GROMACS .gro file of C-alpha atoms in nm:
model
  431
    1MET     CA    1   9.572   9.121   7.684
    2PHE     CA    2   9.763   9.436   7.787
    3GLN     CA    3   9.757   9.644   7.467
    4THR     CA    4   9.728   9.972   7.657
    5TYR     CA    5   9.911  10.129   7.951
    6GLU     CA    6   9.559  10.191   8.101
    7ALA     CA    7   9.484   9.819   8.079
    8ALA     CA    8   9.813   9.721   8.234
    9VAL     CA    9   9.783   9.944   8.531
   10LYS     CA   10   9.412   9.850   8.583
   11PHE     CA   11   9.516   9.486   8.593
   12LEU     CA   12   9.778   9.553   8.872
   13TYR     CA   13   9.501   9.751   9.074
   14ASP     CA   14   9.244   9.484   9.024
   15ASN     CA   15   9.458   9.175   9.105
   16LEU     CA   16   9.698   9.277   9.364
   17PRO     CA   17   9.657   9.392   9.722
   18ILE     CA   18   9.742   9.757   9.780
   19PHE     CA   19   9.856   9.886  10.118
   20GLN     CA   20   9.770  10.254  10.022
   21ARG     CA   21   9.402  10.126   9.984
   22ILE     CA   22   9.343   9.848  10.225
   23GLY     CA   23   9.635   9.872  10.488
   24ALA     CA   24   9.829   9.604  10.657
   25ALA     CA   25   9.629   9.322  10.492
   26ALA     CA   26   9.838   9.392  10.181
   27LEU     CA   27  10.188   9.329  10.369
   28LYS     CA   28  10.392   9.009  10.371
   29ASN     CA   29  10.635   8.975  10.652
   30ASP     CA   30  10.938   8.865  10.450
   31LEU     CA   31  11.141   8.954  10.140
   32SER     CA   32  11.054   8.603   9.954
   33ASN     CA   33  10.814   8.751   9.699
   34THR     CA   34  11.058   9.026   9.567
   35ILE     CA   35  11.333   8.786   9.573
   36LYS     CA   36  11.126   8.550   9.343
   37LEU     CA   37  11.010   8.838   9.115
   38CYS     CA   38  11.371   8.935   9.079
   39GLU     CA   39  11.478   8.586   8.992
   40VAL     CA   40  11.229   8.567   8.732
   41LEU     CA   41  11.363   8.897   8.592
   42GLY     CA   42  11.727   8.794   8.601
   43ASP     CA   43  11.803   8.969   8.934
   44PRO     CA   44  11.809   9.334   8.803
   45HIS     CA   45  11.866   9.471   9.139
   46LYS     CA   46  12.235   9.341   9.127
   47LYS     CA   47  12.302   9.530   8.793
   48PHE     CA   48  12.321   9.901   8.933
   49ARG     CA   49  12.463  10.094   9.220
   50SER     CA   50  12.203  10.220   9.461
   51ILE     CA   51  12.152  10.438   9.757
   52HIS     CA   52  11.887  10.313  10.009
   53ILE     CA   53  11.669  10.560  10.219
   54ALA     CA   54  11.441  10.487  10.518
   55GLY     CA   55  11.281  10.690  10.779
   56THR     CA   56  10.948  10.793  10.928
   57ASN     CA   57  10.934  11.151  10.779
   58GLY     CA   58  11.161  11.311  10.531
   59LYS     CA   59  11.273  11.010  10.330
   60GLY     CA   60  11.073  11.122  10.015
   61SER     CA   61  11.224  11.479  10.025
   62THR     CA   62  11.576  11.342  10.099
   63SER     CA   63  11.543  11.094   9.806
   64HIS     CA   64  11.446  11.377   9.573
   65MET     CA   65  11.716  11.600   9.678
   66LEU     CA   66  11.993  11.345   9.655
   67ALA     CA   67  11.862  11.223   9.303
   68SER     CA   68  11.856  11.601   9.197
   69ILE     CA   69  12.219  11.647   9.322
   70LEU     CA   70  12.338  11.347   9.141
   71GLN     CA   71  12.162  11.445   8.821
   72GLU     CA   72  12.354  11.778   8.846
   73ALA     CA   73  12.687  11.597   8.902
   74GLY     CA   74  12.620  11.420   8.565
   75TYR     CA   75  12.503  11.082   8.680
   76LYS     CA   76  12.227  10.893   8.506
   77THR     CA   77  12.005  10.867   8.819
   78GLY     CA   78  11.713  10.628   8.891
   79LEU     CA   79  11.463  10.735   9.151
   80TYR     CA   80  11.219  10.509   9.316
   81THR     CA   81  10.949  10.652   9.550
   82SER     CA   82  10.600  10.586   9.681
   83PRO     CA   83  10.309  10.638   9.682
   84HIS     CA   84  10.239  10.844   9.377
   85LEU     CA   85  10.027  11.146   9.371
   86LYS     CA   86   9.873  11.167   9.029
   87GLU     CA   87   9.995  10.911   8.797
   88PHE     CA   88  10.145  10.551   8.861
   89THR     CA   89  10.461  10.638   8.657
   90GLU     CA   90  10.557  10.899   8.909
   91ARG     CA   91  10.695  10.619   9.129
   92ILE     CA   92  10.987  10.543   8.885
   93LYS     CA   93  11.196  10.804   8.725
   94ILE     CA   94  11.531  10.828   8.537
   95ASP     CA   95  11.677  11.180   8.534
   96GLY     CA   96  11.338  11.313   8.636
   97ARG     CA   97  11.155  11.152   8.357
   98GLU     CA   98  10.874  10.918   8.452
   99LEU     CA   99  10.864  10.566   8.359
  100SER     CA  100  10.788  10.479   8.002
  101ARG     CA  101  10.418  10.363   7.965
  102ASP     CA  102  10.539  10.119   7.706
  103PHE     CA  103  10.769   9.960   7.957
  104VAL     CA  104  10.479   9.921   8.197
  105ILE     CA  105  10.277   9.729   7.914
  106ASN     CA  106  10.566   9.505   7.839
  107PHE     CA  107  10.664   9.440   8.200
  108VAL     CA  108  10.301   9.345   8.297
  109LYS     CA  109  10.294   9.115   7.992
  110ARG     CA  110  10.614   8.954   8.094
  111ILE     CA  111  10.535   8.919   8.488
  112SER     CA  112  10.161   8.843   8.470
  113PRO     CA  113  10.219   8.467   8.404
  114HIS     CA  114  10.417   8.441   8.744
  115ILE     CA  115  10.178   8.633   8.945
  116PRO     CA  116   9.953   8.319   9.043
  117SER     CA  117  10.232   8.122   9.162
  118ILE     CA  118  10.431   8.416   9.360
  119SER     CA  119  10.101   8.607   9.468
  120PRO     CA  120  10.288   8.949   9.511
  121SER     CA  121  10.140   9.269   9.641
  122PHE     CA  122  10.100   9.584   9.437
  123PHE     CA  123  10.413   9.730   9.611
  124GLU     CA  124  10.643   9.425   9.546
  125ILE     CA  125  10.549   9.435   9.179
  126THR     CA  126  10.641   9.807   9.160
  127VAL     CA  127  10.970   9.740   9.329
  128ALA     CA  128  11.063   9.480   9.085
  129MET     CA  129  10.936   9.692   8.796
  130ALA     CA  130  11.176   9.986   8.912
  131PHE     CA  131  11.468   9.759   8.943
  132ASP     CA  132  11.406   9.609   8.607
  133TYR     CA  133  11.366   9.963   8.459
  134PHE     CA  134  11.676  10.081   8.591
  135ALA     CA  135  11.886   9.778   8.491
  136GLU     CA  136  11.755   9.780   8.145
  137ASN     CA  137  11.820  10.172   8.107
  138LYS     CA  138  12.179  10.111   8.280
  139VAL     CA  139  12.148  10.386   8.532
  140ASP     CA  140  12.475  10.505   8.705
  141ILE     CA  141  12.302  10.501   9.032
  142ALA     CA  142  11.940  10.468   9.169
  143VAL     CA  143  11.798  10.630   9.476
  144VAL     CA  144  11.562  10.384   9.654
  145GLU     CA  145  11.307  10.487   9.903
  146THR     CA  146  11.163  10.233  10.131
  147GLY     CA  147  10.788  10.194  10.144
  148LEU     CA  148  10.727  10.110  10.507
  149GLY     CA  149  10.974  10.027  10.770
  150GLY     CA  150  11.306   9.885  10.639
  151ARG     CA  151  11.409   9.530  10.754
  152LEU     CA  152  11.118   9.362  10.578
  153ASP     CA  153  11.036   9.627  10.306
  154SER     CA  154  11.046   9.494   9.969
  155THR     CA  155  11.318   9.737   9.857
  156ASN     CA  156  11.553   9.564  10.106
  157VAL     CA  157  11.673   9.306   9.860
  158ILE     CA  158  11.926   9.563   9.725
  159THR     CA  159  12.291   9.601   9.860
  160PRO     CA  160  12.351   9.970   9.826
  161ILE     CA  161  12.662  10.174   9.847
  162LEU     CA  162  12.519  10.391  10.098
  163SER     CA  163  12.218  10.365  10.329
  164VAL     CA  164  12.048  10.671  10.486
  165ILE     CA  165  11.793  10.691  10.771
  166THR     CA  166  11.613  11.022  10.811
  167ASN     CA  167  11.423  11.009  11.144
  168ILE     CA  168  11.235  10.787  11.361
  169GLY     CA  169  10.868  10.884  11.462
  170TRP     CA  170  10.523  10.761  11.546
  171ASP     CA  171  10.383  10.606  11.253
  172HIS     CA  172  10.242  10.251  11.161
  173LYS     CA  173  10.267  10.145  11.519
  174ASP     CA  174  10.039   9.845  11.454
  175ILE     CA  175  10.301   9.717  11.209
  176LEU     CA  176  10.637   9.846  11.314
  177GLY     CA  177  10.604   9.847  11.687
  178ASP     CA  178  10.453  10.033  11.971
  179THR     CA  179  10.791  10.203  12.094
  180LEU     CA  180  11.045  10.418  11.906
  181GLY     CA  181  11.304  10.153  11.979
  182LYS     CA  182  11.102   9.897  11.798
  183ILE     CA  183  11.039  10.137  11.516
  184ALA     CA  184  11.417  10.212  11.489
  185PHE     CA  185  11.504   9.851  11.489
  186GLU     CA  186  11.290   9.806  11.179
  187LYS     CA  187  11.435  10.107  11.003
  188ALA     CA  188  11.785   9.994  11.104
  189GLY     CA  189  11.726   9.675  10.902
  190ILE     CA  190  11.843   9.868  10.578
  191ILE     CA  191  12.203   9.879  10.732
  192LYS     CA  192  12.412   9.639  10.549
  193SER     CA  193  12.757   9.472  10.615
  194HIS     CA  194  13.039   9.707  10.550
  195VAL     CA  195  12.806   9.975  10.380
  196PRO     CA  196  12.821  10.319  10.523
  197VAL     CA  197  12.510  10.458  10.684
  198VAL     CA  198  12.414  10.816  10.734
  199ILE     CA  199  12.147  10.903  11.024
  200SER     CA  200  12.003  11.246  10.958
  201GLU     CA  201  11.873  11.327  11.292
  202THR     CA  202  12.040  11.220  11.632
  203GLN     CA  203  11.759  11.106  11.858
  204GLU     CA  204  11.848  11.024  12.219
  205GLY     CA  205  11.717  10.687  12.331
  206ILE     CA  206  11.757  10.525  11.993
  207ARG     CA  207  12.103  10.634  11.870
  208GLU     CA  208  12.251  10.314  12.020
  209ILE     CA  209  12.016  10.097  11.830
  210PHE     CA  210  12.183  10.237  11.496
  211THR     CA  211  12.542  10.235  11.647
  212GLU     CA  212  12.520   9.888  11.769
  213THR     CA  213  12.372   9.761  11.449
  214ALA     CA  214  12.635   9.945  11.244
  215SER     CA  215  12.918   9.811  11.472
  216ARG     CA  216  12.796   9.453  11.447
  217LEU     CA  217  12.791   9.476  11.073
  218GLY     CA  218  13.108   9.677  11.028
  219ALA     CA  219  12.928   9.971  10.873
  220GLN     CA  220  13.069  10.312  10.899
  221ILE     CA  221  12.800  10.540  11.073
  222SER     CA  222  12.782  10.910  11.055
  223PHE     CA  223  12.523  11.135  11.253
  224ALA     CA  224  12.464  11.418  11.010
  225ASP     CA  225  12.370  11.690  11.255
  226GLU     CA  226  12.710  11.643  11.432
  227SER     CA  227  12.869  11.795  11.129
  228TYR     CA  228  12.603  12.006  10.993
  229LYS     CA  229  12.384  12.255  11.155
  230VAL     CA  230  12.082  12.419  10.985
  231SER     CA  231  11.869  12.695  11.098
  232ALA     CA  232  11.550  12.824  10.936
  233LYS     CA  233  11.405  13.159  10.935
  234ILE     CA  234  11.128  13.350  10.731
  235ILE     CA  235  11.253  13.652  10.511
  236ASP     CA  236  10.978  13.822  10.307
  237GLY     CA  237  10.746  13.527  10.330
  238MET     CA  238  11.012  13.269  10.230
  239VAL     CA  239  11.193  13.019  10.435
  240THR     CA  240  11.572  13.064  10.421
  241LEU     CA  241  11.828  12.844  10.552
  242ASP     CA  242  12.181  12.910  10.716
  243ILE     CA  243  12.401  12.604  10.702
  244SER     CA  244  12.712  12.534  10.870
  245TRP     CA  245  12.978  12.276  10.840
  246ARG     CA  246  13.184  12.214  11.147
  247GLU     CA  247  13.101  12.560  11.270
  248LYS     CA  248  13.181  12.735  10.929
  249ILE     CA  249  12.907  12.883  10.737
  250ILE     CA  250  12.876  12.721  10.401
  251TYR     CA  251  12.535  12.858  10.287
  252HIS     CA  252  12.385  13.187  10.403
  253ASP     CA  253  12.022  13.272  10.347
  254LEU     CA  254  11.963  12.979  10.110
  255SER     CA  255  11.603  12.975   9.985
  256LEU     CA  256  11.497  12.641   9.855
  257PRO     CA  257  11.185  12.543   9.645
  258LEU     CA  258  11.110  12.300   9.923
  259GLN     CA  259  10.977  12.558  10.173
  260GLY     CA  260  10.897  12.344  10.463
  261PHE     CA  261  11.060  12.432  10.799
  262TYR     CA  262  11.103  12.050  10.830
  263GLN     CA  263  11.355  12.041  10.548
  264ARG     CA  264  11.627  12.182  10.781
  265LYS     CA  265  11.623  11.830  10.944
  266ASN     CA  266  11.662  11.653  10.596
  267ILE     CA  267  11.926  11.892  10.454
  268ALA     CA  268  12.194  11.779  10.709
  269GLY     CA  269  12.143  11.413  10.598
  270VAL     CA  270  12.152  11.507  10.225
  271LEU     CA  271  12.477  11.708  10.269
  272LYS     CA  272  12.635  11.436  10.482
  273SER     CA  273  12.531  11.182  10.219
  274VAL     CA  274  12.710  11.377   9.958
  275GLU     CA  275  13.020  11.394  10.161
  276VAL     CA  276  13.019  11.015  10.218
  277LEU     CA  277  12.957  10.948   9.843
  278ASN     CA  278  13.250  11.165   9.748
  279ASP     CA  279  13.464  10.959   9.988
  280LEU     CA  280  13.340  10.631   9.804
  281GLY     CA  281  13.467  10.766   9.479
  282LEU     CA  282  13.187  10.972   9.321
  283SER     CA  283  13.259  11.321   9.214
  284ILE     CA  284  13.013  11.580   9.330
  285SER     CA  285  13.118  11.945   9.371
  286GLN     CA  286  12.971  12.198   9.621
  287MET     CA  287  12.840  12.403   9.313
  288GLN     CA  288  12.657  12.078   9.191
  289THR     CA  289  12.522  12.013   9.528
  290LYS     CA  290  12.371  12.357   9.558
  291SER     CA  291  12.234  12.334   9.212
  292GLY     CA  292  12.079  12.014   9.298
  293LEU     CA  293  11.908  12.155   9.596
  294LEU     CA  294  11.782  12.477   9.414
  295ASN     CA  295  11.667  12.279   9.123
  296VAL     CA  296  11.528  11.968   9.312
  297VAL     CA  297  11.156  12.046   9.183
  298ILE     CA  298  11.263  12.115   8.827
  299ASN     CA  299  11.479  11.815   8.820
  300THR     CA  300  11.247  11.552   8.993
  301ASP     CA  301  10.887  11.711   8.978
  302LEU     CA  302  10.849  11.668   9.357
  303LYS     CA  303  10.495  11.775   9.465
  304GLY     CA  304  10.317  11.817   9.800
  305ARG     CA  305  10.588  11.935  10.027
  306TRP     CA  306  10.475  12.272  10.163
  307GLN     CA  307  10.384  12.344   9.795
  308ILE     CA  308  10.231  12.701   9.757
  309LEU     CA  309   9.922  12.659   9.517
  310GLY     CA  310   9.814  13.026   9.526
  311ARG     CA  311   9.849  13.352   9.693
  312ASN     CA  312   9.586  13.623   9.797
  313PRO     CA  313   9.473  13.398   9.973
  314LEU     CA  314   9.778  13.200  10.054
  315VAL     CA  315   9.706  12.837   9.971
  316VAL     CA  316   9.942  12.558  10.075
  317CYS     CA  317   9.926  12.176  10.078
  318ASP     CA  318  10.153  11.939  10.253
  319THR     CA  319  10.169  11.554  10.255
  320GLY     CA  320  10.252  11.551  10.641
  321HIS     CA  321  10.022  11.296  10.806
  322ASN     CA  322  10.161  11.160  11.132
  323ILE     CA  323  10.210  11.349  11.461
  324ASP     CA  324  10.575  11.447  11.398
  325GLY     CA  325  10.498  11.559  11.035
  326MET     CA  326  10.190  11.750  11.142
  327THR     CA  327  10.369  11.914  11.429
  328GLU     CA  328  10.610  12.067  11.191
  329VAL     CA  329  10.326  12.164  10.951
  330VAL     CA  330  10.150  12.338  11.246
  331THR     CA  331  10.472  12.522  11.342
  332GLN     CA  332  10.514  12.661  11.000
  333ILE     CA  333  10.135  12.760  10.964
  334GLU     CA  334  10.181  12.958  11.283
  335ALA     CA  335  10.478  13.143  11.136
  336GLN     CA  336  10.268  13.277  10.852
  337ASN     CA  337  10.088  13.618  10.836
  338PHE     CA  338   9.715  13.599  10.780
  339ASP     CA  339   9.389  13.714  10.924
  340ARG     CA  340   9.175  13.393  10.922
  341LEU     CA  341   9.290  13.026  10.873
  342PHE     CA  342   9.079  12.770  10.691
  343ILE     CA  343   9.210  12.403  10.690
  344VAL     CA  344   9.080  12.149  10.438
  345LEU     CA  345   9.150  11.822  10.642
  346GLY     CA  346   9.114  11.451  10.570
  347MET     CA  347   9.282  11.147  10.744
  348VAL     CA  348   9.314  10.773  10.692
  349LYS     CA  349   9.154  10.535  10.965
  350ASP     CA  350   9.484  10.369  11.068
  351LYS     CA  351   9.663  10.681  11.187
  352ASP     CA  352   9.658  10.833  11.545
  353VAL     CA  353   9.394  11.073  11.460
  354THR     CA  354   9.332  11.194  11.801
  355SER     CA  355   9.688  11.298  11.869
  356VAL     CA  356   9.709  11.484  11.522
  357LEU     CA  357   9.377  11.661  11.600
  358GLU     CA  358   9.480  11.778  11.933
  359ILE     CA  359   9.781  11.986  11.802
  360LEU     CA  360   9.591  12.147  11.517
  361PRO     CA  361   9.499  12.525  11.565
  362LYS     CA  362   9.165  12.566  11.740
  363SER     CA  363   9.122  12.917  11.591
  364ALA     CA  364   9.096  12.784  11.236
  365TYR     CA  365   8.785  12.692  11.044
  366TYR     CA  366   8.775  12.327  10.921
  367PHE     CA  367   8.645  12.162  10.607
  368PHE     CA  368   8.627  11.794  10.680
  369CYS     CA  369   8.673  11.575  10.387
  370GLN     CA  370   8.778  11.226  10.276
  371ALA     CA  371   8.993  11.074   9.990
  372LYS     CA  372   8.838  10.831   9.759
  373ILE     CA  373   9.013  10.519   9.896
  374PRO     CA  374   8.900  10.259  10.135
  375ARG     CA  375   9.145  10.351  10.399
  376ALA     CA  376   9.003  10.704  10.417
  377LEU     CA  377   8.832  10.813  10.755
  378ASP     CA  378   8.477  10.913  10.700
  379ALA     CA  379   8.444  11.281  10.697
  380ASN     CA  380   8.148  11.285  10.936
  381THR     CA  381   8.347  11.059  11.186
  382LEU     CA  382   8.657  11.301  11.147
  383ALA     CA  383   8.433  11.597  11.216
  384ALA     CA  384   8.286  11.430  11.534
  385GLN     CA  385   8.636  11.341  11.668
  386ALA     CA  386   8.752  11.704  11.580
  387LYS     CA  387   8.465  11.847  11.774
  388GLU     CA  388   8.564  11.657  12.082
  389VAL     CA  389   8.901  11.847  12.090
  390MET     CA  390   8.737  12.195  12.004
  391LEU     CA  391   8.795  12.209  11.640
  392ASN     CA  392   8.495  12.342  11.441
  393GLY     CA  393   8.394  12.364  11.082
  394SER     CA  394   8.176  12.187  10.825
  395VAL     CA  395   8.171  11.838  10.650
  396VAL     CA  396   8.238  11.871  10.268
  397PRO     CA  397   8.338  11.511  10.179
  398ASP     CA  398   8.475  11.597   9.839
  399ILE     CA  399   8.833  11.742   9.852
  400ASN     CA  400   8.790  11.981   9.566
  401ASP     CA  401   8.459  12.091   9.675
  402ALA     CA  402   8.600  12.164  10.014
  403ILE     CA  403   8.868  12.384   9.865
  404VAL     CA  404   8.615  12.561   9.662
  405GLU     CA  405   8.403  12.629   9.966
  406ALA     CA  406   8.731  12.748  10.149
  407LYS     CA  407   8.824  12.991   9.876
  408ARG     CA  408   8.474  13.126   9.870
  409MET     CA  409   8.489  13.201  10.232
  410ALA     CA  410   8.858  13.344  10.247
  411THR     CA  411   8.959  13.702  10.164
  412ASN     CA  412   9.303  13.792  10.016
  413ASP     CA  413   9.449  13.825  10.368
  414ASP     CA  414   9.350  13.468  10.483
  415MET     CA  415   9.541  13.133  10.447
  416ILE     CA  416   9.406  12.797  10.339
  417PHE     CA  417   9.600  12.488  10.436
  418ILE     CA  418   9.517  12.144  10.265
  419GLY     CA  419   9.650  11.816  10.419
  420GLY     CA  420   9.617  11.558  10.676
  421SER     CA  421   9.682  11.267  10.434
  422THR     CA  422   9.900  11.220  10.128
  423PHE     CA  423   9.581  11.081   9.969
  424VAL     CA  424   9.407  11.427  10.029
  425VAL     CA  425   9.689  11.604   9.860
  426SER     CA  426   9.693  11.371   9.567
  427GLU     CA  427   9.323  11.451   9.482
  428ILE     CA  428   9.388  11.827   9.443
  429LYS     CA  429   9.305  11.928   9.106
  430ASP     CA  430   9.539  12.213   9.072
  431LEU     CA  431   9.840  12.035   9.225
   0.00000   0.00000   0.00000
């Protein structure tokens, strides 16, 4: 039935509800499906050590940086992230190498007889597939990123050696809750009994949710930004970081391949996590940590985080898509040197579109587009909403056509930014 990789993946897409395409209708509010899938597979999630990462923004970058550092330290490292940008196999990697296509074929053959009785979602299947792949290949440790939330996320069947929560922001309010406290409660759901947890960014008003949860579960809690201070500046067009540990400079003018200003918030959590991992018995040197940060793109093939696609004109894309993520993106756009700014923009229906539009630069010329998924906001609707907050431009529904048009209008001294949604970035041909 599934003789090719393409046929196996098509089966998954055609037969399972997918959140990235249809939204909340694809979600199940408990872990029972994942538990049943893992039971069928012999509980692979209990056969390797793991690090579990949740957060509103930054969990993908944090996951990739930690995986890269572990690789540099000589550990056979699994990495599970979502969604993918170009190819399904990007979601599951070992030492930076994508999931074997043959494994996908064989996994779908094995699991397909159980799908009618379990009725899993696409995400639940991919989580089970990742755990099975990591167990079969005997990884030393796996870095596992939550999909959405934490408490009821399919990945939350693992008992990790370390939990990491990057930050709490406004996203998926219809699912996670309409206050930061409610959202924090869901993210705090990954904290496990007597498993240390690192909080990357201290946020007043929700700090006590994490401390109370950790105290109740006997979990050691660390707030990374109490130990590590990170400042960012631009030198010769490149973002550089100064990082101090307990007031002592440990990295000066560090220029990472992940050039987003917002990485300053993630770095503290990554460095504190390495510190805790060493306390737990792993062996990761400062040199290996630095190499992991500098080689993160080479080691993990991370894409779409303030990724520079071209110069003259400067062309940048970023997967930031909620109010907090886009605020960071706008700050960095405004720090660039350019004559005119062009923005290729697309969003999905279930985001707080108006709040994002209100913070975008009014001086830019926009090309309103839409990704080829059902959740995409119609480009004409987006343009109409943008016009209400004084953003002007034209509607070019196809993302790559919009990029071509932006390049046609831009000169060497201009800037083109492409974003608003992960799914806009995923359709860029030259990514």
